[in-house]
Short mmCIF file of C-alpha atoms and ligand atoms in Angstrom, two decimals:
data_model
loop_
_atom_site.label_atom_id
_atom_site.label_comp_id
_atom_site.label_asym_id
_atom_site.label_seq_id
_atom_site.Cartn_x
_atom_site.Cartn_y
_atom_site.Cartn_z
CA UNK A 646 123.78 105.26 109.76
CA UNK A 647 124.82 101.72 110.58
CA UNK A 648 127.24 102.09 113.49
CA UNK A 649 128.44 98.52 113.16
CA UNK A 650 130.05 99.27 109.81
CA UNK A 651 131.58 102.61 110.83
CA UNK A 652 135.20 102.56 111.93
CA UNK A 653 136.05 104.50 115.10
CA UNK A 654 137.58 107.93 114.51
CA UNK A 655 141.36 107.87 114.79
CA UNK A 656 142.27 110.35 117.53
CA UNK A 657 145.51 111.97 118.63
CA UNK A 658 146.46 114.40 121.39
CA UNK A 659 149.10 117.15 121.37
CA UNK A 660 150.34 118.08 124.87
CA UNK A 661 150.42 115.56 127.70
CA UNK A 662 149.37 117.69 130.68
CA UNK A 663 145.57 117.87 130.76
CA UNK A 664 145.89 116.21 127.33
CA UNK A 665 146.28 112.87 129.10
CA UNK A 666 142.58 113.16 130.10
CA UNK A 667 141.66 113.66 126.45
CA UNK A 668 143.75 110.60 125.60
CA UNK A 669 142.01 108.52 128.26
CA UNK A 670 138.60 109.65 127.03
CA UNK A 671 139.44 108.74 123.41
CA UNK A 672 140.47 105.33 124.66
CA UNK A 673 137.25 104.87 126.59
CA UNK A 674 134.74 106.25 124.10
CA UNK A 675 133.13 103.66 121.82
CA UNK A 676 133.44 105.70 118.66
CA UNK A 677 137.10 106.79 118.91
CA UNK A 678 140.43 105.01 118.91
CA UNK A 679 143.47 106.70 120.48
CA UNK A 680 146.25 106.15 117.97
CA UNK A 681 148.92 108.77 118.79
CA UNK A 682 150.14 111.21 121.42
CA UNK A 683 152.59 114.08 121.03
CA UNK A 684 154.73 116.19 123.37
CA UNK A 685 157.97 118.12 122.92
CA UNK A 686 159.04 117.10 126.41
CA UNK A 687 160.70 113.70 125.90
CA UNK A 688 160.50 112.69 129.57
CA UNK A 689 156.83 113.49 129.75
CA UNK A 690 156.13 111.70 126.48
CA UNK A 691 157.80 108.58 127.81
CA UNK A 692 156.15 108.76 131.22
CA UNK A 693 152.63 109.35 129.90
CA UNK A 694 153.26 107.12 126.90
CA UNK A 695 153.76 104.22 129.30
CA UNK A 696 150.10 104.64 130.33
CA UNK A 697 149.04 104.17 126.71
CA UNK A 698 150.81 101.09 125.34
CA UNK A 699 150.44 100.49 121.57
CA UNK A 700 149.84 104.19 120.98
CA UNK A 701 152.34 105.94 118.66
CA UNK A 702 154.46 108.73 120.16
CA UNK A 703 155.51 111.91 118.38
CA UNK A 704 157.66 114.82 119.49
CA UNK A 705 156.69 117.01 116.52
CA UNK A 706 153.07 117.84 115.73
CA UNK A 707 153.87 118.34 112.01
CA UNK A 708 154.93 114.69 111.79
CA UNK A 709 151.89 113.65 113.84
CA UNK A 710 149.49 115.36 111.42
CA UNK A 711 151.34 114.08 108.32
CA UNK A 712 151.93 110.47 109.36
CA UNK A 713 149.48 109.20 111.97
CA UNK A 714 146.38 109.03 109.74
CA UNK A 715 144.30 110.98 112.26
CA UNK A 716 140.66 112.04 111.88
CA UNK A 717 140.58 114.04 115.08
CA UNK A 718 143.09 115.78 117.35
CA UNK A 719 143.03 117.51 120.73
CA UNK A 720 145.31 120.53 121.15
CA UNK A 721 146.26 120.78 124.83
CA UNK A 722 149.40 122.91 124.86
CA UNK A 723 150.27 126.27 126.47
CA UNK A 724 147.77 128.98 125.41
CA UNK A 725 150.17 130.84 123.11
CA UNK A 726 150.46 127.73 120.90
CA UNK A 727 146.71 127.12 120.48
CA UNK A 728 146.43 129.21 117.30
CA UNK A 729 149.51 127.83 115.54
CA UNK A 730 148.75 124.16 116.21
CA UNK A 731 144.96 124.39 115.82
CA UNK A 732 145.29 126.14 112.44
CA UNK A 733 147.88 123.57 111.30
CA UNK A 734 145.50 120.75 112.30
CA UNK A 735 142.57 122.34 110.48
CA UNK A 736 144.74 122.83 107.39
CA UNK A 737 145.70 119.15 107.60
CA UNK A 738 141.99 118.34 107.28
CA UNK A 739 141.47 117.20 110.88
CA UNK A 740 138.63 117.76 113.31
CA UNK A 741 140.04 119.71 116.27
CA UNK A 742 139.34 120.04 119.97
CA UNK A 743 141.17 123.16 121.16
CA UNK A 744 141.64 123.57 124.90
CA UNK A 745 140.44 126.80 126.50
CA UNK A 746 141.03 129.69 126.02
CA UNK A 747 140.66 129.55 122.23
CA UNK A 748 143.64 131.92 121.97
CA UNK A 749 145.62 134.48 123.95
CA UNK A 750 144.31 137.49 122.03
CA UNK A 751 141.59 138.61 119.64
CA UNK A 752 143.79 138.53 116.50
CA UNK A 753 144.83 134.90 117.12
CA UNK A 754 141.23 133.89 117.93
CA UNK A 755 140.00 135.54 114.74
CA UNK A 756 142.67 133.67 112.74
CA UNK A 757 141.34 130.39 114.17
CA UNK A 758 137.75 131.36 113.32
CA UNK A 759 138.79 132.06 109.72
CA UNK A 760 140.75 128.80 109.46
CA UNK A 761 137.73 126.91 110.84
CA UNK A 762 135.47 128.53 108.21
CA UNK A 763 137.82 127.35 105.42
CA UNK A 764 138.38 123.88 106.86
CA UNK A 765 136.78 120.54 106.03
CA UNK A 766 137.07 119.50 109.67
CA UNK A 767 135.04 120.83 112.60
CA UNK A 768 136.40 122.64 115.61
CA UNK A 769 135.19 122.78 119.20
CA UNK A 770 136.63 124.70 122.11
CA UNK A 771 137.14 122.41 125.11
CA UNK A 772 134.58 123.92 127.48
CA UNK A 773 134.22 120.74 129.49
CA UNK A 774 132.49 122.46 132.45
CA UNK A 775 129.38 122.86 130.28
CA UNK A 776 128.97 119.10 130.76
CA UNK A 777 128.21 119.47 134.46
CA UNK A 778 124.65 118.63 135.48
CA UNK A 779 124.15 122.06 137.11
CA UNK A 780 125.37 123.96 134.03
CA UNK A 781 123.13 121.91 131.76
CA UNK A 782 120.17 122.53 134.07
CA UNK A 783 120.85 126.30 134.15
CA UNK A 784 120.83 126.40 130.37
CA UNK A 785 117.52 124.53 130.19
CA UNK A 786 115.99 126.67 132.95
CA UNK A 787 116.89 129.93 131.19
CA UNK A 788 115.85 128.65 127.75
CA UNK A 789 112.45 127.52 129.07
CA UNK A 790 111.92 130.80 131.00
CA UNK A 791 111.66 128.91 134.31
CA UNK A 792 113.54 131.82 135.88
CA UNK A 793 111.60 134.51 133.96
CA UNK A 794 113.42 137.58 132.63
CA UNK A 795 117.03 137.57 133.80
CA UNK A 796 117.97 140.88 135.46
CA UNK A 797 121.25 140.01 137.24
CA UNK A 798 124.06 137.50 136.68
CA UNK A 799 127.14 136.50 138.70
CA UNK A 800 129.89 134.11 137.68
CA UNK A 801 133.13 133.34 139.43
CA UNK A 802 135.85 130.86 140.21
CA UNK A 803 137.93 131.53 143.29
CA UNK A 804 140.86 129.64 144.73
CA UNK A 805 142.37 130.23 148.14
CA UNK A 806 145.76 128.76 147.17
CA UNK A 807 146.29 127.79 143.56
CA UNK A 808 148.89 129.75 141.67
CA UNK A 809 150.26 127.38 139.04
CA UNK A 810 153.88 127.78 137.98
CA UNK A 811 155.73 127.60 134.69
CA UNK A 812 154.18 129.12 131.57
CA UNK A 813 150.89 129.91 133.36
CA UNK A 814 152.51 132.92 135.08
CA UNK A 815 154.36 134.15 131.98
CA UNK A 816 152.16 136.71 130.25
CA UNK A 817 153.47 136.05 126.73
CA UNK A 818 152.75 132.31 127.05
CA UNK A 819 149.41 132.43 128.88
CA UNK A 820 147.84 135.77 127.96
CA UNK A 821 147.01 136.39 131.61
CA UNK A 822 146.37 134.83 135.02
CA UNK A 823 143.23 133.40 136.66
CA UNK A 824 140.92 135.55 134.52
CA UNK A 825 141.96 133.82 131.28
CA UNK A 826 142.60 130.48 133.02
CA UNK A 827 139.53 130.03 135.25
CA UNK A 828 137.41 133.08 134.37
CA UNK A 829 137.14 131.89 130.77
CA UNK A 830 135.22 128.78 131.92
CA UNK A 831 132.65 130.64 134.03
CA UNK A 832 132.31 133.47 131.51
CA UNK A 833 131.66 130.90 128.79
CA UNK A 834 129.07 129.08 130.90
CA UNK A 835 127.27 132.33 131.77
CA UNK A 836 127.13 133.47 128.13
CA UNK A 837 126.18 129.99 126.92
CA UNK A 838 123.37 129.70 129.50
CA UNK A 839 122.05 133.09 128.35
CA UNK A 840 122.31 132.20 124.63
CA UNK A 841 125.34 134.43 123.95
CA UNK A 842 123.85 137.91 124.44
CA UNK A 843 125.96 140.84 123.21
CA UNK A 844 128.39 142.15 125.84
CA UNK A 845 128.18 145.94 125.59
CA UNK A 846 130.79 147.12 128.10
CA UNK A 847 133.39 145.70 130.45
CA UNK A 848 134.86 147.32 133.53
CA UNK A 849 137.51 145.30 135.34
CA UNK A 850 140.20 145.50 137.99
CA UNK A 851 143.06 143.03 138.30
CA UNK A 852 145.49 142.58 141.18
CA UNK A 853 148.71 140.69 141.91
CA UNK A 854 149.03 140.45 145.69
CA UNK A 855 150.43 136.95 146.30
CA UNK A 856 152.06 135.80 143.05
CA UNK A 857 154.94 138.27 142.93
CA UNK A 858 155.80 137.40 146.55
CA UNK A 859 155.81 133.65 145.81
CA UNK A 860 152.86 133.07 148.18
CA UNK A 861 149.90 130.71 147.78
CA UNK A 862 151.57 128.77 144.98
CA UNK A 863 150.75 125.19 143.95
CA UNK A 864 153.03 122.27 144.73
CA UNK A 865 155.58 121.05 142.28
CA UNK A 866 154.80 123.43 139.44
CA UNK A 867 156.30 126.29 141.45
CA UNK A 868 159.83 127.18 142.37
CA UNK A 869 160.99 126.90 138.79
CA UNK A 870 162.28 130.43 138.72
CA UNK A 871 159.68 131.81 136.30
CA UNK A 872 158.95 135.50 136.73
CA UNK A 873 155.46 136.28 137.95
CA UNK A 874 153.93 138.50 135.26
CA UNK A 875 150.14 138.08 135.48
CA UNK A 876 147.29 138.97 137.85
CA UNK A 877 146.39 136.62 140.70
CA UNK A 878 142.85 137.97 141.02
CA UNK A 879 140.31 139.85 138.89
CA UNK A 880 136.94 141.47 139.59
CA UNK A 881 134.77 143.07 136.95
CA UNK A 882 131.34 144.01 135.71
CA UNK A 883 129.97 143.33 132.26
CA UNK A 884 126.94 145.13 130.87
CA UNK A 885 125.00 142.65 128.74
CA UNK A 886 122.42 143.60 126.13
CA UNK A 887 119.19 144.66 127.80
CA UNK A 888 121.30 146.47 130.43
CA UNK A 889 121.75 143.29 132.47
CA UNK A 890 124.75 143.48 134.81
CA UNK A 891 127.06 140.50 135.17
CA UNK A 892 129.69 140.31 137.89
CA UNK A 893 132.73 138.25 136.92
CA UNK A 894 135.44 137.22 139.37
CA UNK A 895 138.42 134.88 139.22
CA UNK A 896 141.30 134.27 141.61
CA UNK A 897 144.20 131.87 142.01
CA UNK A 898 145.03 133.25 145.46
CA UNK A 899 142.91 134.96 148.10
CA UNK A 900 142.29 134.87 151.85
CA UNK A 901 139.39 132.42 151.83
CA UNK A 902 138.32 129.06 153.27
CA UNK A 903 141.54 127.00 153.38
CA UNK A 904 141.77 124.89 150.23
CA UNK A 905 138.79 126.62 148.60
CA UNK A 906 138.64 126.09 144.83
CA UNK A 907 135.02 127.01 144.13
CA UNK A 908 132.99 127.91 141.07
CA UNK A 909 129.71 129.78 141.45
CA UNK A 910 126.88 131.27 139.41
CA UNK A 911 123.80 133.32 140.12
CA UNK A 912 121.08 133.92 137.56
CA UNK A 913 118.36 136.14 139.03
CA UNK A 914 115.12 136.33 137.08
CA UNK A 915 111.65 137.80 137.50
CA UNK A 916 110.21 134.38 138.46
CA UNK A 917 113.12 132.78 140.34
CA UNK A 918 116.85 132.86 140.98
CA UNK A 919 119.18 129.90 140.48
CA UNK A 920 122.41 129.76 142.45
CA UNK A 921 125.14 127.21 141.78
CA UNK A 922 127.99 126.78 144.24
CA UNK A 923 130.52 124.11 143.27
CA UNK A 924 132.84 123.39 146.19
CA UNK A 925 136.15 121.94 145.05
CA UNK A 926 134.81 120.36 141.85
CA UNK A 927 132.00 118.41 143.55
CA UNK A 928 129.09 117.29 141.39
CA UNK A 929 126.72 116.86 144.35
CA UNK A 930 124.21 119.27 145.88
CA UNK A 931 125.41 122.37 144.02
CA UNK A 932 122.13 124.01 142.98
CA UNK A 933 119.57 126.08 144.90
CA UNK A 934 116.49 127.72 143.53
CA UNK A 935 114.92 130.77 145.19
CA UNK A 936 111.39 131.86 144.38
CA UNK A 937 108.07 132.82 145.96
CA UNK A 938 104.99 130.67 146.36
CA UNK A 939 101.82 132.61 147.23
CA UNK A 940 103.95 135.52 148.39
CA UNK A 941 106.19 133.40 150.62
CA UNK A 942 109.92 133.11 149.88
CA UNK A 943 110.90 129.52 149.08
CA UNK A 944 114.24 127.73 148.77
CA UNK A 945 114.32 124.55 146.70
CA UNK A 946 117.06 122.00 146.05
CA UNK A 947 116.69 120.35 142.66
CA UNK A 948 118.22 116.85 142.62
CA UNK A 949 120.57 116.56 139.69
CA UNK A 950 122.24 113.49 138.28
CA UNK A 951 125.64 114.00 136.66
CA UNK A 952 125.52 113.30 132.94
CA UNK A 953 127.37 110.20 131.80
CA UNK A 954 129.92 110.82 130.48
CA UNK A 955 130.56 114.26 131.99
CA UNK A 956 133.47 116.73 131.84
CA UNK A 957 136.06 116.17 129.14
CA UNK A 958 134.62 112.79 128.13
CA UNK A 959 131.16 114.37 127.86
CA UNK A 960 132.42 117.12 125.60
CA UNK A 961 134.45 114.73 123.43
CA UNK A 962 131.50 112.34 123.09
CA UNK A 963 129.26 115.23 122.06
CA UNK A 964 131.85 116.46 119.53
CA UNK A 965 132.18 112.98 118.02
CA UNK A 966 128.38 112.82 117.75
CA UNK A 967 128.41 116.22 115.95
CA UNK A 968 131.09 114.94 113.55
CA UNK A 969 129.12 111.78 112.80
CA UNK A 970 125.80 113.60 112.36
CA UNK A 971 127.38 116.59 110.58
CA UNK A 972 125.90 118.88 113.26
CA UNK A 973 127.28 122.13 114.63
CA UNK A 974 130.13 121.48 117.09
CA UNK A 975 129.30 121.93 120.79
CA UNK A 976 131.41 125.08 121.21
CA UNK A 977 132.26 126.57 117.80
CA UNK A 978 135.23 128.88 117.32
CA UNK A 979 132.89 131.89 117.21
CA UNK A 980 131.92 131.20 120.84
CA UNK A 981 135.59 130.89 121.78
CA UNK A 982 136.21 134.25 120.10
CA UNK A 983 133.29 135.84 122.00
CA UNK A 984 134.91 135.09 125.36
CA UNK A 985 138.39 136.11 124.15
CA UNK A 986 136.93 139.50 123.11
CA UNK A 987 135.46 140.03 126.58
CA UNK A 988 138.67 138.98 128.34
CA UNK A 989 140.69 141.30 126.09
CA UNK A 990 138.34 144.20 126.96
CA UNK A 991 138.59 143.27 130.66
CA UNK A 992 142.40 143.44 130.58
CA UNK A 993 142.29 146.74 128.66
CA UNK A 994 139.89 148.15 131.22
CA UNK A 995 142.15 147.01 134.05
CA UNK A 996 145.18 148.57 132.36
CA UNK A 997 143.50 151.92 131.72
CA UNK A 998 141.19 152.18 134.72
CA UNK A 999 138.26 152.85 132.36
CA UNK A 1000 135.19 151.04 131.16
CA UNK A 1001 135.72 149.53 127.69
CA UNK A 1002 132.91 149.40 125.12
CA UNK A 1003 132.74 146.41 122.77
CA UNK A 1004 131.58 146.75 119.17
N1 LIG B 106 139.55 122.38 130.31
C1 LIG B 106 140.22 122.28 131.45
O1 LIG B 106 139.69 122.00 132.48
C2 LIG B 106 141.72 122.53 131.44
C3 LIG B 106 142.48 122.14 132.55
C4 LIG B 106 143.85 122.36 132.52
C5 LIG B 106 144.44 122.97 131.42
N2 LIG B 106 143.67 123.36 130.37
C6 LIG B 106 144.27 124.01 129.19
O2 LIG B 106 145.06 123.03 128.53
C7 LIG B 106 146.24 123.62 128.01
C8 LIG B 106 147.45 122.90 128.58
O3 LIG B 106 147.47 123.10 129.97
P1 LIG B 106 148.22 122.06 130.94
O4 LIG B 106 147.77 122.34 132.32
O5 LIG B 106 148.06 120.69 130.40
O6 LIG B 106 149.73 122.57 130.75
P2 LIG B 106 151.05 121.70 130.95
O7 LIG B 106 152.18 122.66 130.90
O8 LIG B 106 150.90 120.78 132.12
O9 LIG B 106 151.09 120.75 129.65
C9 LIG B 106 151.30 121.26 128.36
C10 LIG B 106 152.14 120.24 127.59
O10 LIG B 106 152.31 120.73 126.25
C11 LIG B 106 153.61 120.37 125.83
N3 LIG B 106 154.00 121.18 124.69
C12 LIG B 106 154.46 122.45 124.67
N4 LIG B 106 154.73 122.85 123.42
C13 LIG B 106 154.44 121.80 122.61
C14 LIG B 106 154.49 121.59 121.20
N5 LIG B 106 154.92 122.54 120.36
N6 LIG B 106 154.16 120.38 120.73
C15 LIG B 106 153.75 119.39 121.55
N7 LIG B 106 153.66 119.54 122.90
C16 LIG B 106 153.99 120.72 123.41
C17 LIG B 106 154.47 120.61 127.06
O11 LIG B 106 155.71 119.94 126.99
C18 LIG B 106 153.57 120.08 128.16
O12 LIG B 106 153.80 118.70 128.45
C19 LIG B 106 146.17 125.10 128.38
O13 LIG B 106 145.65 125.82 127.31
C20 LIG B 106 145.20 125.14 129.54
O14 LIG B 106 144.49 126.37 129.62
C21 LIG B 106 142.33 123.14 130.37
#
């Protein structure tokens, strides 16, 4: 392929919250051109639009898909709208980046999978945290058996104070609280690192200690009068194929180190254990390796270099590469569905107080 003769992909973004980071990445990437943004909130569209001069603005995604001549679109709207807008984009022949979670429930996620199978365009779920150096290393270390046979897994994301407001706390809009918001990222990374083993059973407990009392909420997004309808913390155990236990935790609010907003992973294997502790989104010094050398316990600190680009830009660059090379997308809809199935089972377990078996 001669890159000099290939025109950049024309990209658009629906939803100008986190979507503004997608827009910035499309502007910065060599092989994409940001041509349009879309939001139903006129004030937001104007405010964010000012950051992107010469980029068309739309308030209606139907018009965006029909008129803007897009090749590629990011869908970064409240969770409940992922299925509707993603399916419309696929049916319009576009390549789609759908923000996490793929959908709020299994039926909607399955509808997206089916639409993606019919579509000309490709779809990736926006699992940007996979593009961290530590996550990439974990995946390589498990694939190459550096850790040996994995017998125990932990994944979690815990905030001390971090209850968002608005639609995030409305069950019908979000599908749930920190489990579907933050837990989906660490669950995805754990399953991706392990090569998507079957999840046999899920047993989970959710709580809502702070949210209903209006405590430990986040800045300006709060105080808007929305009813608090979701959990603010979740703890569960998954049984993976091979009878491997995986602990999964997520919280928006908890009595912890002030300001804590930490992601962590443990993969314990017969040869070594890898532990990742990400303090407040840092990229530095997050990984420790525990093993034995000649019968003596050893702690090692691998030096990692963040990939460039990383995060959202890393994912979008990888997706554009997959489009150009006609490769599988980085996080296909089937992988998005796999996590939605587990989260659905987790919430059912929490509601019934029983372990839930997955097919
Ligand atoms: N990958 C990540 O790290 C990450 C981070 C934050 C949010 N997210 C995900 O991104 C999505 C959006 O979250 P957010 O924090 O940006 O929320 P947000 O509420 O800040 O922004 C969503 C935007 O979508 C707009 N919108 C709503 N309905 C629309 C429609 N029909 N057409 C066009 N625009 C519409 C809203 O007006 C709003 O501006 C969620 O699914 C969330 O889970 C992912």
